[in-house]
GROMACS .gro file of C-alpha atoms in nm:
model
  197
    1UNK     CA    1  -0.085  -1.642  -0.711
    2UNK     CA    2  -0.109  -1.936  -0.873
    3UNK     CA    3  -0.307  -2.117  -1.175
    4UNK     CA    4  -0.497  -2.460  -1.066
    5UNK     CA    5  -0.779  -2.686  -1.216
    6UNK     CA    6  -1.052  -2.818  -1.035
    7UNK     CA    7  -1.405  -2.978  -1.119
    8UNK     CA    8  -1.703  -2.812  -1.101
    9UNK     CA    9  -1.795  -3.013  -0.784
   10UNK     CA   10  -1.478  -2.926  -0.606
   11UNK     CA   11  -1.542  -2.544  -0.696
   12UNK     CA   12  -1.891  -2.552  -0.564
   13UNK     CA   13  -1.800  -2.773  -0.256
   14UNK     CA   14  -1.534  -2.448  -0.147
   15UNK     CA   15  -1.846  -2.252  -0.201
   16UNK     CA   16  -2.065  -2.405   0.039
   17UNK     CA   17  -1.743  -2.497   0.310
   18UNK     CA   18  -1.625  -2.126   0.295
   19UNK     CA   19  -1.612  -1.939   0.572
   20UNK     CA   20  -1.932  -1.626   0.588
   21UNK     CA   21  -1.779  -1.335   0.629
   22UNK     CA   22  -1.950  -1.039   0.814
   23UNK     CA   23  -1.927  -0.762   0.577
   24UNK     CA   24  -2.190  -0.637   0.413
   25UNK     CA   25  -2.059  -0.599   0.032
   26UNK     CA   26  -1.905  -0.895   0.017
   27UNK     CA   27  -2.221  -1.104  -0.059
   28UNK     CA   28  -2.161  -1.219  -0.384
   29UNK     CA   29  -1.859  -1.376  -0.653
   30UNK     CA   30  -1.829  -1.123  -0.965
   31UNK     CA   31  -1.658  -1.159  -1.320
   32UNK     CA   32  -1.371  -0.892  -1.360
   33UNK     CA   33  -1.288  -0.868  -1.675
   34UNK     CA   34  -0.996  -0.665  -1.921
   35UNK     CA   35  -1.175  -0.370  -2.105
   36UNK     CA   36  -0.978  -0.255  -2.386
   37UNK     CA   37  -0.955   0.129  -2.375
   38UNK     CA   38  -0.828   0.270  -2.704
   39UNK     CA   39  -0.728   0.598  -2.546
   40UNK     CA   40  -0.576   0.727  -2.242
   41UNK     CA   41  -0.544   1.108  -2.175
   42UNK     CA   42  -0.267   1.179  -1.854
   43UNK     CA   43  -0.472   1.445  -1.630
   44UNK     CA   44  -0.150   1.636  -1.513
   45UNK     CA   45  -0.382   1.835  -1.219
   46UNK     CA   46  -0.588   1.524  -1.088
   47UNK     CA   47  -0.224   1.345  -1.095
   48UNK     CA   48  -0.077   1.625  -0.856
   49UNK     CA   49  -0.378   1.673  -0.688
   50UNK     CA   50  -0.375   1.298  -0.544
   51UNK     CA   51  -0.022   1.328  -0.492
   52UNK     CA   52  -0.015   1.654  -0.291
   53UNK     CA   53  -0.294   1.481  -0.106
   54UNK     CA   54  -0.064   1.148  -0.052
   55UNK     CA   55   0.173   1.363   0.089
   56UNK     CA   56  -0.018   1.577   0.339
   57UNK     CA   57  -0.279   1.313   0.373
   58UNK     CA   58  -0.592   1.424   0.520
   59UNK     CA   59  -0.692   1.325   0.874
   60UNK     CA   60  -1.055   1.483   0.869
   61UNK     CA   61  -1.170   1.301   0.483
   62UNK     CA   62  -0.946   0.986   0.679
   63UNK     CA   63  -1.168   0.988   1.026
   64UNK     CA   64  -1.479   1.072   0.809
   65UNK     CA   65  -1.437   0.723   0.584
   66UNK     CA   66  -1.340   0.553   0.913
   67UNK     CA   67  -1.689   0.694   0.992
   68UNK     CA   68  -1.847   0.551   0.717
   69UNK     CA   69  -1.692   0.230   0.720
   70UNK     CA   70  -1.773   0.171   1.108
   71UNK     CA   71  -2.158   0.311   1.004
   72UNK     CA   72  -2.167   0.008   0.714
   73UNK     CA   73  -2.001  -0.227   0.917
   74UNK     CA   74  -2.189  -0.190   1.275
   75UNK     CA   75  -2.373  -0.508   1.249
   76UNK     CA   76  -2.034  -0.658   1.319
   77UNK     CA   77  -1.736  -0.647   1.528
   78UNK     CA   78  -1.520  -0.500   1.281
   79UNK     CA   79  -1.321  -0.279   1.374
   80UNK     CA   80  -1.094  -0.032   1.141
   81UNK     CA   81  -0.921   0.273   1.148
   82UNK     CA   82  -0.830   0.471   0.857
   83UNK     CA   83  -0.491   0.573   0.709
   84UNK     CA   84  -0.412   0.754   0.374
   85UNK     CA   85  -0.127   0.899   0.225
   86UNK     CA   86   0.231   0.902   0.363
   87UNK     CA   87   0.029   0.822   0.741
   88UNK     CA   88   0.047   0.471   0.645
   89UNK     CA   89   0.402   0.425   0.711
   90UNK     CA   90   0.271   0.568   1.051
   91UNK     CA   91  -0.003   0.243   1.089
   92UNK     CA   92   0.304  -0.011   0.943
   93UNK     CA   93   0.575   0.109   1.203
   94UNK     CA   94   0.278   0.004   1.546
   95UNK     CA   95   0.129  -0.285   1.344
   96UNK     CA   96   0.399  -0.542   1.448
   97UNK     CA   97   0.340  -0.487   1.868
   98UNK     CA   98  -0.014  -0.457   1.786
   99UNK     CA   99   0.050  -0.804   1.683
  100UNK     CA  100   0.186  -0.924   1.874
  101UNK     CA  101  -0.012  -0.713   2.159
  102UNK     CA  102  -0.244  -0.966   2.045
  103UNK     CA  103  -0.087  -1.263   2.140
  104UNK     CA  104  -0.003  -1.343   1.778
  105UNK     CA  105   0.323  -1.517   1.747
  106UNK     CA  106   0.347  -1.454   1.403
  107UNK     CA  107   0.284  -1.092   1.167
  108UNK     CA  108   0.107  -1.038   0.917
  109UNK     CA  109   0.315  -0.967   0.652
  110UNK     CA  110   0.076  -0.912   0.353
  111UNK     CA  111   0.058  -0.527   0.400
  112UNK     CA  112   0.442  -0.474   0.367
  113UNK     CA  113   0.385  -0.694   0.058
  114UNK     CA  114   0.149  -0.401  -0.083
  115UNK     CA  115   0.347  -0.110   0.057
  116UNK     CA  116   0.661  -0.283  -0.162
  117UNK     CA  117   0.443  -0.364  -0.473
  118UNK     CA  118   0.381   0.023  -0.433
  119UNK     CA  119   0.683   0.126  -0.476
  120UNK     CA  120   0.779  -0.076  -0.768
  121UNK     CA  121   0.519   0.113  -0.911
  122UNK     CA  122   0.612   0.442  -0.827
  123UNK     CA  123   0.922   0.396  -0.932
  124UNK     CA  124   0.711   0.287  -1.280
  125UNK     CA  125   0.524   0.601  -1.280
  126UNK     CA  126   0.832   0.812  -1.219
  127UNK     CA  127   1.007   0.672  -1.495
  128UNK     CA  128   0.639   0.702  -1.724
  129UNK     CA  129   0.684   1.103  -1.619
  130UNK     CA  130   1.045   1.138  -1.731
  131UNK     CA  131   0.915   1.002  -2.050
  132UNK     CA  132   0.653   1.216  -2.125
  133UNK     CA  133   0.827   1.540  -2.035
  134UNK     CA  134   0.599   1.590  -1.684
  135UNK     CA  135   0.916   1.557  -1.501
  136UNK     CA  136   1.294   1.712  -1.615
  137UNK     CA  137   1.514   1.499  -1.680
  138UNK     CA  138   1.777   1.675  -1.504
  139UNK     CA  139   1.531   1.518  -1.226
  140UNK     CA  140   1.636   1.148  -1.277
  141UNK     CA  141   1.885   1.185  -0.983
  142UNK     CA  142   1.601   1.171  -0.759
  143UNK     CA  143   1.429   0.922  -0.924
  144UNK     CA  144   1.747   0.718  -0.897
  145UNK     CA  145   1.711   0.836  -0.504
  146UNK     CA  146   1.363   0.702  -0.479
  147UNK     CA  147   1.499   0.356  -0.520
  148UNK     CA  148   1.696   0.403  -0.160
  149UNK     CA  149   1.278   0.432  -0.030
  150UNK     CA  150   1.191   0.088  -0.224
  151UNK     CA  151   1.525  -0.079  -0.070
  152UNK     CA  152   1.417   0.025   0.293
  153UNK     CA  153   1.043  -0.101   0.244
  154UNK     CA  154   1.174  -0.453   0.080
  155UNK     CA  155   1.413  -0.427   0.424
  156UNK     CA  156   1.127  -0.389   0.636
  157UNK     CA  157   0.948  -0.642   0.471
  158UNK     CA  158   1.205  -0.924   0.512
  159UNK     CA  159   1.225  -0.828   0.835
  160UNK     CA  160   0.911  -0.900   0.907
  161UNK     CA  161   0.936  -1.262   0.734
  162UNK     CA  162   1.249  -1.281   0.947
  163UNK     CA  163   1.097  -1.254   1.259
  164UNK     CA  164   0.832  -1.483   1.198
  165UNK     CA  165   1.118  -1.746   1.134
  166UNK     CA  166   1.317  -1.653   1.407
  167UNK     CA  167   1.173  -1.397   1.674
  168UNK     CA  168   1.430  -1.134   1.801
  169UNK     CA  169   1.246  -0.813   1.925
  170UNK     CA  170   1.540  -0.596   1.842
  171UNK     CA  171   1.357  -0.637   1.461
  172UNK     CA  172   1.042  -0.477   1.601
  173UNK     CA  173   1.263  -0.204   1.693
  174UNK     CA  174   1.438  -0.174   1.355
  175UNK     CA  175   1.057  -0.208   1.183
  176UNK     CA  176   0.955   0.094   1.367
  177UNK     CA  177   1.278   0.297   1.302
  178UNK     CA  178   1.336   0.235   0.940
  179UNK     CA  179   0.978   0.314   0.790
  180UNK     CA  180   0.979   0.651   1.034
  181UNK     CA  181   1.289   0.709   0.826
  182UNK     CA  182   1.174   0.586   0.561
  183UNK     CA  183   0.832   0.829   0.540
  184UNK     CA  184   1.054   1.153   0.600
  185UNK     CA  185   1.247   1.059   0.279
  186UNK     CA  186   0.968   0.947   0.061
  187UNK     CA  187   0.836   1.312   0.131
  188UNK     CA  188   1.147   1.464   0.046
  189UNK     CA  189   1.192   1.349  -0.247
  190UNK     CA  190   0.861   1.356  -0.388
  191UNK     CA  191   0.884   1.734  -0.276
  192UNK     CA  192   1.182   1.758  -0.499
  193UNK     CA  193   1.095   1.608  -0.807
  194UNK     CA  194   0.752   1.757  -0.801
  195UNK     CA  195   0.791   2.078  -0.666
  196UNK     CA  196   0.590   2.061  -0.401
  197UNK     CA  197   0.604   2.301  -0.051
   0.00000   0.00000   0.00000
């Protein structure tokens, strides 16, 4: 991201060239704004809740929003397919041949983008728990062991950026194997730290 100026002119001009997409909530441009919240209270149950739920993601509530989402979106030709929890990596390790299945000669690298900003972040939150006494600190080992999952995805992710540079299929083939790998030990150790069966 990046901060620019424009005129008014040039703003509304991008308005009126852009391109109309076919999706039914996107119709208009909104405000988002910072709201100042005074108080924050951690909700230890919702927290382990969502992340029992991340790791044994649920493929009825998945298919059921895929459901939903094809039901909103039938006036188009969009097509989805819905993945939660840990089954992402699953989705990430196909998307490159889908690709490229395609006839793309390039992938699409934003998602392994997100999947790394997400575990930056859970590295964050980790760290946030140790603080606040939700997690032992006798724990911080596997904390520490979590990084090893953030290394892989940042791996995967300049792979990805590599191939697009320079193609060499033997990278699909490493894309694949290291976020398999990668999934299995992300639900190890989240098992660990959080005592989770």
């Amino acid at each position: 991201y990046k901060f620019s100026t424009c005129t008014y002119e040039e703003m509304e001009q991008a308005f009126a060239t852009g391109q109309k997409l076919s999706m039914p909530f996107v119709k208009s441009v909104a405000l988002i704004k910072f709201v100042d919240y005074k108080t924050f209270t951690f909700n230890l149950k919702y927290f382990m809740d969502t992340l029992t739920e991340y790791i044994y993601p649920d493929k009825q509530k998945a298919e059921c929003f895929n459901d939903h989402i094809m039901d909103a979106y039938s006036s188009s030709n969009w097509q989805t397919k819905t993945y939660t929890g840990v089954d992402v990596y699953d989705y990430l390790a196909k998307f490159p041949l889908d690709e490229l299945n395609l006839g793309k000669n390039m992938i699409d690298y934003r998602l392994y983008h997100a999947m790394l900003d997400h575990k930056v972040y859970m590295i964050r939150r980790l760290e946030f728990l140790v603080r606040k006494g939700v997690i032992d600190e006798r724990k911080r080992s596997l904390i520490e062991s979590y990084v090893q999952i953030k290394r892989n995805v940042e791996s995967v992710r300049n792979s990805i950026l590599k191939y697009n540079s320079k193609t060499n299929d033997s990278i699909i083939s490493y894309i694949s194997t290291k976020l398999t790998e990668t999934k299995l030990l992300e639900i190890d150790i989240l098992k660990q730290i959080f005592e989770i069966k």
